Short mmCIF file of C-alpha atoms in Angstrom, two decimals:
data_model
loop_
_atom_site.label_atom_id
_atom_site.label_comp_id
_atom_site.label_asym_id
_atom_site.label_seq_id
_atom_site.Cartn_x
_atom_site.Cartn_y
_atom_site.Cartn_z
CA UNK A 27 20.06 -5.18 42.54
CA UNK A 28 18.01 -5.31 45.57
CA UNK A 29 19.63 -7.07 48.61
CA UNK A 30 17.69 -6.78 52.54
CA UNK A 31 20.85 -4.95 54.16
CA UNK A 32 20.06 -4.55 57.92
CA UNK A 33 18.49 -0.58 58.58
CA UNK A 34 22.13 1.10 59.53
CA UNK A 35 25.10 3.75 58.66
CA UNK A 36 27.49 1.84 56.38
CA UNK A 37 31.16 3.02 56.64
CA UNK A 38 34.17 1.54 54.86
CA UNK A 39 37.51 2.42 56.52
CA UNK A 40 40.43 2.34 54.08
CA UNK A 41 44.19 4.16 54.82
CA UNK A 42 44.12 5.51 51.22
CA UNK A 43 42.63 5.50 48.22
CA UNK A 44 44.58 6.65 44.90
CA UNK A 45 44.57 5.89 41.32
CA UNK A 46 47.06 3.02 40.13
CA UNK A 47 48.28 2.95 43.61
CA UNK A 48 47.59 -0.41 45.44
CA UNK A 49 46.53 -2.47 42.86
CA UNK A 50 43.64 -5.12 43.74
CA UNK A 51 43.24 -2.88 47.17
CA UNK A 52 41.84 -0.04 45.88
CA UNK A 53 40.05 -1.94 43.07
CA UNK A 54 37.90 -3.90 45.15
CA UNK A 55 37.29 -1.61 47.67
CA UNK A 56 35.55 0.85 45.64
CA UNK A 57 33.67 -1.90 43.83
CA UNK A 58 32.38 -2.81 47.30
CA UNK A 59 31.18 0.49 47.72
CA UNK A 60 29.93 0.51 44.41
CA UNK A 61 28.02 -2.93 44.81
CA UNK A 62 26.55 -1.49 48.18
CA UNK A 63 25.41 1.92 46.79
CA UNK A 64 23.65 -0.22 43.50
CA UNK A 65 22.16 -2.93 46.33
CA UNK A 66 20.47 0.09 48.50
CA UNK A 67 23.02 0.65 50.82
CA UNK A 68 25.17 3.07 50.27
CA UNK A 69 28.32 3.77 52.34
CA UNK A 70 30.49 6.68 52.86
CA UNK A 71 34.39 5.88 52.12
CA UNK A 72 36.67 6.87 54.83
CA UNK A 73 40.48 7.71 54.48
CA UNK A 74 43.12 8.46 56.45
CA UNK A 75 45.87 9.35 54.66
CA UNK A 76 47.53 13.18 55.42
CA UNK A 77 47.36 14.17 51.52
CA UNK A 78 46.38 17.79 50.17
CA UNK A 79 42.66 18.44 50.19
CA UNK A 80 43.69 19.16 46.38
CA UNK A 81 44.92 16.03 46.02
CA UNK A 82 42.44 14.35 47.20
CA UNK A 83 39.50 16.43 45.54
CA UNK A 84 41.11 15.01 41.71
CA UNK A 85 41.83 11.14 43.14
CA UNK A 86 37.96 11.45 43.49
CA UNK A 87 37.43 13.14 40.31
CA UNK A 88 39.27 10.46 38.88
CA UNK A 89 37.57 7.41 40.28
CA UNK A 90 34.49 9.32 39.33
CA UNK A 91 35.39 9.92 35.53
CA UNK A 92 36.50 6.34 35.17
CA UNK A 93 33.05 4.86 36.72
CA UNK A 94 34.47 3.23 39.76
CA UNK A 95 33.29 5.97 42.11
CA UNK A 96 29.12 7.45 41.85
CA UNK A 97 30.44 10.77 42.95
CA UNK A 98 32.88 12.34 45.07
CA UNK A 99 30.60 13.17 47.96
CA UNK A 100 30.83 9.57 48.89
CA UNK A 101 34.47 10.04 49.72
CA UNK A 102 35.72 11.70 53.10
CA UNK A 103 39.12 12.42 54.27
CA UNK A 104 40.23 12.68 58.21
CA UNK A 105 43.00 15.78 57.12
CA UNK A 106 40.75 17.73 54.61
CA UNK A 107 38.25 17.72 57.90
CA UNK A 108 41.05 19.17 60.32
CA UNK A 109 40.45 22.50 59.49
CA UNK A 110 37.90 24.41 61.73
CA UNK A 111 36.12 27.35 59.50
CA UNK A 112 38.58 29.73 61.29
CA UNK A 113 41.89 28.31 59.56
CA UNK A 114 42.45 26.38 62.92
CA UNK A 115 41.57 22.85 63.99
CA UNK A 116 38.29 21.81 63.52
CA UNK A 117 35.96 21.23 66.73
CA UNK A 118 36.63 17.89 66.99
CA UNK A 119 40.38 17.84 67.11
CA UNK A 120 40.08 20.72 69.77
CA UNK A 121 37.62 18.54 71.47
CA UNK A 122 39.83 15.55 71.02
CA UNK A 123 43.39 17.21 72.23
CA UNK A 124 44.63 17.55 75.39
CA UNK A 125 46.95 19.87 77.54
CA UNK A 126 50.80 18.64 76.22
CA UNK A 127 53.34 19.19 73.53
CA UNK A 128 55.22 17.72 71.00
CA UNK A 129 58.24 15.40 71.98
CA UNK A 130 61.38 17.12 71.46
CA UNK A 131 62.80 13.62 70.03
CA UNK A 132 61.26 13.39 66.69
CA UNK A 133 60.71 15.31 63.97
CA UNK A 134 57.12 16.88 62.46
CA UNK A 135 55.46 17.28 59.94
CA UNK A 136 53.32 19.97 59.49
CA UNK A 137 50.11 18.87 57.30
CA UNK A 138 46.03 19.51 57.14
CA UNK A 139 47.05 24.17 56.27
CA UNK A 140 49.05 23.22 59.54
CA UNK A 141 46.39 22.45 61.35
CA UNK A 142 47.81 19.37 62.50
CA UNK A 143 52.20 18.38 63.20
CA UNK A 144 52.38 14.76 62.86
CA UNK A 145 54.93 12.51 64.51
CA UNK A 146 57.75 11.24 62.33
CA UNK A 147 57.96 7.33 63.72
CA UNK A 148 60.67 5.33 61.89
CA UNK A 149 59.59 1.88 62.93
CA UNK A 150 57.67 -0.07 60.50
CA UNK A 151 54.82 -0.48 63.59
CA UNK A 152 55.03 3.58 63.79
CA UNK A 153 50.80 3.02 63.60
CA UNK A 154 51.18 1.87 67.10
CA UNK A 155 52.87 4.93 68.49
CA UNK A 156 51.22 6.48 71.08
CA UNK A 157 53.75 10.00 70.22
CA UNK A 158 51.80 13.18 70.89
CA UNK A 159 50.01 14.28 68.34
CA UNK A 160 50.07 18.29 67.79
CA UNK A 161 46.82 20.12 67.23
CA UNK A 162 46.97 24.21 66.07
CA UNK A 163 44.58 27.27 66.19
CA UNK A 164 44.44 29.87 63.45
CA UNK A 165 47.80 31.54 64.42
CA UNK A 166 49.41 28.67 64.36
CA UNK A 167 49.23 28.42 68.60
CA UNK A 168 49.43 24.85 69.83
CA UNK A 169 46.48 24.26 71.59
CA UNK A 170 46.92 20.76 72.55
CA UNK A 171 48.00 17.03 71.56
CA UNK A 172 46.01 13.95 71.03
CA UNK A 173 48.25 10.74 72.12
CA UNK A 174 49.06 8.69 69.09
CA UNK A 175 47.77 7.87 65.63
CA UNK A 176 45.20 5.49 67.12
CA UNK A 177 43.52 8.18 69.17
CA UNK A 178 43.86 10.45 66.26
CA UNK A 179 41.93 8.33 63.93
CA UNK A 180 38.92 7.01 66.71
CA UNK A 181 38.46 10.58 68.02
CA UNK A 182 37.62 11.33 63.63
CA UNK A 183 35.15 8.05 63.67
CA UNK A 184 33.61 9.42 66.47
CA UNK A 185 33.02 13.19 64.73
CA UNK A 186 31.59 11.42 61.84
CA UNK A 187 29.92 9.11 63.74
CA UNK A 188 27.95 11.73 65.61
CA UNK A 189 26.90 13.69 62.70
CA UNK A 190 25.18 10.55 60.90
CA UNK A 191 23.20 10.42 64.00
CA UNK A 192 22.71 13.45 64.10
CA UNK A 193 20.76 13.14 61.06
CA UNK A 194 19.58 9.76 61.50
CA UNK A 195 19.93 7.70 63.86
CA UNK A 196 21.26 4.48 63.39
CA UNK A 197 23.76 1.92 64.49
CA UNK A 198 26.73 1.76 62.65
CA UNK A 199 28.38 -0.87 60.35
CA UNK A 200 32.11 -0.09 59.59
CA UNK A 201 33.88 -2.14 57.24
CA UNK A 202 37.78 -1.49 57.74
CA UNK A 203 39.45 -2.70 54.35
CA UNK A 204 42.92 -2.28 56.56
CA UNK A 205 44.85 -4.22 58.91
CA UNK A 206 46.77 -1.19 60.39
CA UNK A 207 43.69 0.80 60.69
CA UNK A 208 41.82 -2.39 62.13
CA UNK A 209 44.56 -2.95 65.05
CA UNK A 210 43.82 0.76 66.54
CA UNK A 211 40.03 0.91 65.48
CA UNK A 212 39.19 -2.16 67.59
CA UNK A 213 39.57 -0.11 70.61
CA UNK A 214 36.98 1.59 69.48
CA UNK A 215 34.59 2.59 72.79
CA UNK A 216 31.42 2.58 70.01
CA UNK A 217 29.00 -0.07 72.15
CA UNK A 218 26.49 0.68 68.98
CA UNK A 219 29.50 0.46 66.12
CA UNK A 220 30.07 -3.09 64.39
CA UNK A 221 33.05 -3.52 62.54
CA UNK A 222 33.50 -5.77 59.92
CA UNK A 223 37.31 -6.42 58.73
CA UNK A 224 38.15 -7.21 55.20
CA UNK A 225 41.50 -9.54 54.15
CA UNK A 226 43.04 -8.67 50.87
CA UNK A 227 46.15 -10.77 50.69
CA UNK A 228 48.04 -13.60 52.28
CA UNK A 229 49.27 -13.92 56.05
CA UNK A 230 51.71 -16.20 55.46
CA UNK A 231 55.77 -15.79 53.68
CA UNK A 232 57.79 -18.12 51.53
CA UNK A 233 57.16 -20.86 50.78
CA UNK A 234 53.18 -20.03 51.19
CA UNK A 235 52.24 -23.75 52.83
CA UNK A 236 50.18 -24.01 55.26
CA UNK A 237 52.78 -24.30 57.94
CA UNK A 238 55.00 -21.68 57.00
CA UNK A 239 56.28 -18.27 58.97
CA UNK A 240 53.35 -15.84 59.49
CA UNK A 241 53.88 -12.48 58.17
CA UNK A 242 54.76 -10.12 60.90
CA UNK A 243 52.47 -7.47 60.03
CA UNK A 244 49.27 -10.28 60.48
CA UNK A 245 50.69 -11.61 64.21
CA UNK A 246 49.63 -8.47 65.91
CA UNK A 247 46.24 -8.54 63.79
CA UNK A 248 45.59 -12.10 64.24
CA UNK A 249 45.78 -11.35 67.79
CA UNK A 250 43.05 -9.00 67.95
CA UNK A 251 41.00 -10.43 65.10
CA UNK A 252 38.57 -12.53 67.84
CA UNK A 253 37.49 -8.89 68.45
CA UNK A 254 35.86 -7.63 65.53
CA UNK A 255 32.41 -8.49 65.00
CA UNK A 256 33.10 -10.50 61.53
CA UNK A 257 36.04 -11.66 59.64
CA UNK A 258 35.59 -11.66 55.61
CA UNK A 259 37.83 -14.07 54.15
CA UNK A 260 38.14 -13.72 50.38
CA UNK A 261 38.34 -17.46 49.99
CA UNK A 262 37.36 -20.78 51.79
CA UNK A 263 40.87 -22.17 51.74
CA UNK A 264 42.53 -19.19 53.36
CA UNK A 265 39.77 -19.30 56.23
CA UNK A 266 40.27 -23.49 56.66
CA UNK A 267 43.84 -22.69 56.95
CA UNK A 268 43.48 -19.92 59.48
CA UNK A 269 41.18 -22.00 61.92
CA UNK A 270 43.14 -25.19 61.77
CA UNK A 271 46.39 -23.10 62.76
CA UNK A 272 44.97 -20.23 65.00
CA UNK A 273 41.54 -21.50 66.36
CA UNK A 274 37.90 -20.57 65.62
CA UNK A 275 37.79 -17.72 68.01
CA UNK A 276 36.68 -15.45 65.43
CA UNK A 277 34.03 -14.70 63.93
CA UNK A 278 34.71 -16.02 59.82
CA UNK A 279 32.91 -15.40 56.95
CA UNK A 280 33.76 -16.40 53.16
CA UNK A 281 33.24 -13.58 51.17
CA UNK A 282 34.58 -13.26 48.11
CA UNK A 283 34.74 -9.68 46.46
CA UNK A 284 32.09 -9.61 43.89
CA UNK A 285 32.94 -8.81 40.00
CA UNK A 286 30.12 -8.24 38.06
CA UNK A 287 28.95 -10.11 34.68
CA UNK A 288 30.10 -8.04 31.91
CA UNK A 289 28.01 -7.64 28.31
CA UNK A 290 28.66 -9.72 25.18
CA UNK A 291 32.02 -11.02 25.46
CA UNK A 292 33.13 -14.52 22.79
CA UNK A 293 35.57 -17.02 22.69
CA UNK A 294 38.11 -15.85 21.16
CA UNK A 295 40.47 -18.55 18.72
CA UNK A 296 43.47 -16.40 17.24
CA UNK A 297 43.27 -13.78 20.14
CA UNK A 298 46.46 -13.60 22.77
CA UNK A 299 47.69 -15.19 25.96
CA UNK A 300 47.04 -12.22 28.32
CA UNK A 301 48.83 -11.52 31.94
CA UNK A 302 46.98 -8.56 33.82
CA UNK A 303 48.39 -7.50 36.77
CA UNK A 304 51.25 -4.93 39.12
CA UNK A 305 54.58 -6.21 37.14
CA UNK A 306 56.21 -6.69 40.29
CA UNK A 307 58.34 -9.61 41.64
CA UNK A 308 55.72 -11.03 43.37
CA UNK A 309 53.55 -11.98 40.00
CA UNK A 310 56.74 -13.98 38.87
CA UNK A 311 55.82 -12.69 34.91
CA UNK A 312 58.83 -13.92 34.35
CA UNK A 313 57.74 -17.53 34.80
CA UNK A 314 55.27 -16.67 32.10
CA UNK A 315 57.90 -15.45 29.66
CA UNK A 316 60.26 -18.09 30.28
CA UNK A 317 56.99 -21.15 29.66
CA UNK A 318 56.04 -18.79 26.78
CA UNK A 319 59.42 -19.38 24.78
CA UNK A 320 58.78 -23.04 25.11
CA UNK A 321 55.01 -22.08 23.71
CA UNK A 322 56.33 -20.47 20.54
CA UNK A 323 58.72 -23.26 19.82
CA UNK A 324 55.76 -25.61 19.45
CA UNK A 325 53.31 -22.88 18.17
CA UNK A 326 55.03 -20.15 16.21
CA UNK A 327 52.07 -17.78 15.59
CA UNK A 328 51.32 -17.51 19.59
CA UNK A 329 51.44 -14.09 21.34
CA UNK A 330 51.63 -12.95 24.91
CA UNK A 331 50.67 -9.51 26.14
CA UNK A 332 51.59 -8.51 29.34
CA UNK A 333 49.21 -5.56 31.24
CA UNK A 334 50.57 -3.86 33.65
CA UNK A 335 52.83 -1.70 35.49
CA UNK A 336 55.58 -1.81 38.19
CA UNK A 337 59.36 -2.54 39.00
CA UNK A 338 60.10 -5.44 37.34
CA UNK A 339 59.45 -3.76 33.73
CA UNK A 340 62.85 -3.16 32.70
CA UNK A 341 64.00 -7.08 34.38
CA UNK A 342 61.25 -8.11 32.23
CA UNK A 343 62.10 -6.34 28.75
CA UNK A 344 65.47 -7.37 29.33
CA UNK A 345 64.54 -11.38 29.18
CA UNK A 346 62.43 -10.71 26.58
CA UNK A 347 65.05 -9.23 23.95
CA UNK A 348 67.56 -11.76 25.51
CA UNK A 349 64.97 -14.89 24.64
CA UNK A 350 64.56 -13.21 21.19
CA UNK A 351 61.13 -12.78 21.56
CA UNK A 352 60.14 -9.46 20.98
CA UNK A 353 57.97 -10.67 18.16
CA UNK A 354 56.07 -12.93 20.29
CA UNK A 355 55.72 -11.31 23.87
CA UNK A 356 54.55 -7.76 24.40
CA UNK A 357 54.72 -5.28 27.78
CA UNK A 358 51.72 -2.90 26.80
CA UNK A 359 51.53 -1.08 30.26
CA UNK A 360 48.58 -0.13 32.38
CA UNK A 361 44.79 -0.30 30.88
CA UNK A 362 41.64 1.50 32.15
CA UNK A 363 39.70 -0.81 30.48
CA UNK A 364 40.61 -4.04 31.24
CA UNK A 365 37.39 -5.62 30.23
CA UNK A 366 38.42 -4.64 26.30
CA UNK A 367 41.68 -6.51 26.85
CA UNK A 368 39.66 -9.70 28.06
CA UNK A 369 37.36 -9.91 25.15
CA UNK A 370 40.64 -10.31 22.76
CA UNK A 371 42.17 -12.99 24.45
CA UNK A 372 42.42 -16.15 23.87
CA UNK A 373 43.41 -17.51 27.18
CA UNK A 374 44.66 -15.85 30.74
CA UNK A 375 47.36 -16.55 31.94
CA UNK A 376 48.35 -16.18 36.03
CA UNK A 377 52.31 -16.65 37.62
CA UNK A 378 51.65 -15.39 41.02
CA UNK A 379 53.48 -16.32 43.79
CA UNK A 380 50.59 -15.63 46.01
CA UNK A 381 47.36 -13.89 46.14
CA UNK A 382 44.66 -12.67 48.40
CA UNK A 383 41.15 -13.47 46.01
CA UNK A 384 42.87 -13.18 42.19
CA UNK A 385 40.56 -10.41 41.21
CA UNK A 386 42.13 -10.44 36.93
CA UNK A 387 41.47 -13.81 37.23
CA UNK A 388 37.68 -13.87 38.61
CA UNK A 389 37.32 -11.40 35.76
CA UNK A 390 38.41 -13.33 32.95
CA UNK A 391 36.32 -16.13 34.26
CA UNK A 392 33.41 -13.77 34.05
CA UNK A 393 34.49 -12.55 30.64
CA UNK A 394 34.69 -16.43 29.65
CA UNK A 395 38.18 -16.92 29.03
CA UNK A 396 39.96 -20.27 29.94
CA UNK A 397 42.72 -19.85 31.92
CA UNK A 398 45.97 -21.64 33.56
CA UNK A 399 47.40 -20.55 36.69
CA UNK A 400 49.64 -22.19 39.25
CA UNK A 401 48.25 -23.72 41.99
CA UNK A 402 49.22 -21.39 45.04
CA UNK A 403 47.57 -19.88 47.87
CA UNK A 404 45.25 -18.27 47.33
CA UNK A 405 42.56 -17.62 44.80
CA UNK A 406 43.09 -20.28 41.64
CA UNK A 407 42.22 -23.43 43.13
CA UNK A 408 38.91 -22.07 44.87
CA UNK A 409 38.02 -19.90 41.67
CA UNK A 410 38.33 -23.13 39.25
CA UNK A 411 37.19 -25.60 41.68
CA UNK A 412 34.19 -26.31 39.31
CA UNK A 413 36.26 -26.05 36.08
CA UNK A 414 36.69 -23.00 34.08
CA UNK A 415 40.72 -23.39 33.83
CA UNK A 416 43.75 -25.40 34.29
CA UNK A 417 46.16 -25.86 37.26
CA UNK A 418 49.93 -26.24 37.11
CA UNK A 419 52.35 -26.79 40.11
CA UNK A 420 53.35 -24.13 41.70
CA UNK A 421 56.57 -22.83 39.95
CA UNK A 422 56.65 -25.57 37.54
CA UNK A 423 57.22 -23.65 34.27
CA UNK A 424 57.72 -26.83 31.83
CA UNK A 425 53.79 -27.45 33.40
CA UNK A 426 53.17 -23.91 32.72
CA UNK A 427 54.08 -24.18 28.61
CA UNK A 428 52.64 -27.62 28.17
CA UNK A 429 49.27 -26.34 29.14
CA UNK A 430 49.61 -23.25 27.28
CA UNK A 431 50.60 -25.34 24.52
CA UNK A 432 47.35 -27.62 25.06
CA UNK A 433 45.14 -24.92 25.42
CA UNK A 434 46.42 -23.01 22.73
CA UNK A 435 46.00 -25.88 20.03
CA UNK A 436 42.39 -27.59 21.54
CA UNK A 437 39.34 -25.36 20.24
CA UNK A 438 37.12 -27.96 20.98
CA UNK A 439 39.07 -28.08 24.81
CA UNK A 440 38.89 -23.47 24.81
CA UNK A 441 35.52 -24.09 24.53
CA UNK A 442 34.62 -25.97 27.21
CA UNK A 443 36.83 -24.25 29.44
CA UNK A 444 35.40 -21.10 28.60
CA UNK A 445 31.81 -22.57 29.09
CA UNK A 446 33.10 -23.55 32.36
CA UNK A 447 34.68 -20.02 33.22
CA UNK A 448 31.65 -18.16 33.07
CA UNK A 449 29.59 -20.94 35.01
CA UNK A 450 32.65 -20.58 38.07
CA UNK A 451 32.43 -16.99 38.12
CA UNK A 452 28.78 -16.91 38.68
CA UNK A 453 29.44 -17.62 42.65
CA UNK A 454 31.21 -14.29 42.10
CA UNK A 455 28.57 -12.34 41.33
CA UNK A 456 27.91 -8.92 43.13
CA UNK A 457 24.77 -9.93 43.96
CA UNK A 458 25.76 -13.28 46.23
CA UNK A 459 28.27 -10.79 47.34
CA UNK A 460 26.11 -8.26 48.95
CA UNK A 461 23.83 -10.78 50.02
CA UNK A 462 27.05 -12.53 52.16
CA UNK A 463 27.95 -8.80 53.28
CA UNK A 464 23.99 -8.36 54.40
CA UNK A 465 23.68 -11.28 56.39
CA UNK A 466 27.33 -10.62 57.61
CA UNK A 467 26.01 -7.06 59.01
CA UNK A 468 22.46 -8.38 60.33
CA UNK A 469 24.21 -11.39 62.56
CA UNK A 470 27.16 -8.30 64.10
CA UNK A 471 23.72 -5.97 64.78
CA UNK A 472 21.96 -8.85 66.11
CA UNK A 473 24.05 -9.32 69.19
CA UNK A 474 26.50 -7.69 71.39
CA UNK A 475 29.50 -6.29 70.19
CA UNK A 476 32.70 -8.43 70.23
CA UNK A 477 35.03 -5.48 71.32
#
């Protein structure tokens, strides 16, 4: 895949990034490096969070072995790049710190081979705290403090900033994959940096219309979004909503993630109802058990395998036995190969209460699978817009069985639909992806920063 990304240093900005932690998050964000690195532009994957260097060295040996990572040289770490070859801070913090000390009101924590005390901020905007900061030498000496998380984290973009240049130099795309990180980074004093900021999920809370209470964590983003150089919206209908409530100040882009077109794959007629996803509240997989004991009434042979992992397992194995359907619906846990579990099935199945993109279900359309999902914000109703699937009213569970049930007992109707899936998930493709990202980065680089 060859796709004209402008001449620059490519950067994606994430807070963490950790095996089976985060779900679609850290999925998609190492598929975007992935799809960057195959479409000639590779980009170095930033994090942030104050882990062991251990720790962090066999996360990246574990993306690596599973194929969603090229190598672990693509990955940095702000905290494993603290320490200075001395034992002490590295250059830059020194550089970066200032004459102060800690504030005798909080605790620390010591982290980085104690290179570095970090505040201890309970307040869920504790990202936002300008407390000091404390930077050590070798002995353990405080040499200084840097003023808040924010500073922390711009004073380490600059370090790795100015060694790409070093090398090459370039201007500098950053793609921040965080909203936290993308409230402090977009004070950024980079005149030759453009960032581009990812959304992963929803901005709104229950009920999820169009008109209902915005998150709290997305007021204080939304307010600084107009700032960054480009907005990627995962879908069309979360970026309509966003303009006709909060303007067109920003720059917005639809940009789906991109999930690739997997080998072989067939319709499959006796194979499962499949859910794949974090069992969590938030998925509503009970919806799908409760719809699937009116499925087995009218079709007795019908199974339902549930993938995942998360809170709500024990909730969920509980309904199960008390439905009396242990023979019929089965909680298999967490797969590394979820392409394997889309080739048996014989139809996907999605309960969500919300979503940012619907990443399981862009795959199954890729793997051709017909599927039936409730009609919520957002993901479904963009991803079948052309076919491919069937959608139900939002919590409507006697919808939900009925066209299980219809699905289920239609070959002719599987067919089609699966015809249909593979034809939707085209306009997934990594390659219209990168191309979207590409001319994304070329407009930011072809005029002034927003910031």
């Amino acid at each position: 895949m060859s796709v004209p990304f402008p001449d620059a240093w490519y950067l994606i900005l994430s807070s963490r990034l950790i095996p089976d932690l985060d779900g679609g998050y850290t999925i998609s964000t190492l598929a975007r490096a992935q799809q960057m690195a195959d479409a000639g532009a590779p980009a170095l994957l930033l994090t942030v969070d104050p882990a062991s260097e251990h720790a962090h060295a066999e996360h990246r040996a574990e993306f690596v072995r599973r194929g969603a990572a090229a190598a672990s040289e693509v990955f940095r770490n702000l905290f494993d790049e603290a320490v200075g070859p001395d034992g002490g801070a590295a250059g830059w913090l020194r550089e970066a710190a200032r004459p102060g000390e800690a504030d005798p009101s909080l605790d620390y924590r010591s982290v980085a081979a104690g290179t570095v005390d970090l505040p201890n901020v309970v307040d869920p905007h504790w990202h936002l705290s300008t407390a000091p900061v404390v930077v050590r030498g070798a002995a353990g000496t405080a040499l200084g403090v840097i003023d808040g998380f924010g500073a922390l984290y711009r004073a380490w973009l600059t370090h790795v900033v100015a060694g790409l240049r070093a090398e090459i130099d370039r201007p500098i795309v950053l793609i921040c994959e965080s909203r936290q990180l993308g409230e402090l980074i977009v004070d950024w004093d980079d005149p030759d940096a453009r960032i581009l900021h990812t959304v992963h999920t929803i901005h709104l809370e229950p009920p999820f219309t169009a008109d209902a209470p915005i998150n709290s964590l997305w007021e204080r983003w939304l307010a600084v979004a107009p700032r960054f150089d480009a907005v990627l919206w995962p879908t069309a209908r979360q970026r309509d909503d966003v303009r006709a409530r909060f303007g067109d100040d920003r720059v917005d882009v639809v940009a789906p993630h991109g999930i690739p077109k997997p080998d072989g794959g067939a319709l499959v007629d006796e194979g499962p109802v499949v859910v794949m996803g974090r069992v969590a509240p938030g998925k509503r997989v009970d919806h799908a058990i409760r719809a699937f004991a009116r499925v087995v009434a009218e079709r007795p042979g019908a199974r339902l395998e549930l993938w995942g992992a998360g809170p709500s397992r024990e909730a969920l194995a509980e309904l199960i036995a008390d439905l009396g359907l242990g023979d019929a619906v089965a909680l298999r846990g967490v797969t590394h190969d979820p392409g394997a579990v889309l080739d048996s099935a014989a139809v996907y199945l999605t309960t969500s209460a919300f979503e940012g993109q619907g990443l399981a279900l862009g795959e199954a359309l890729a793997h051709g699978v017909p599927a039936v999902a409730y009609d919520i914000r957002y993901g479904p109703r963009d991803l079948l817009a052309d076919g491919g699937g069937i959608l139900v009213p939002d919590g409507d569970e006697d919808a939900l069985a009925a066209a299980l049930t219809r699905v289920l007992g239609d070959a002719a109707l599987r067919r089609r639909l699966g015809t249909e899936a593979r034809a939707a998930a085209e306009a997934l493709r990594p390659e219209r992806a990168m191309h979207t990202l590409a001319a994304a980065a070329a407009e930011a680089l072809s005029r002034p920063t927003r910031r």
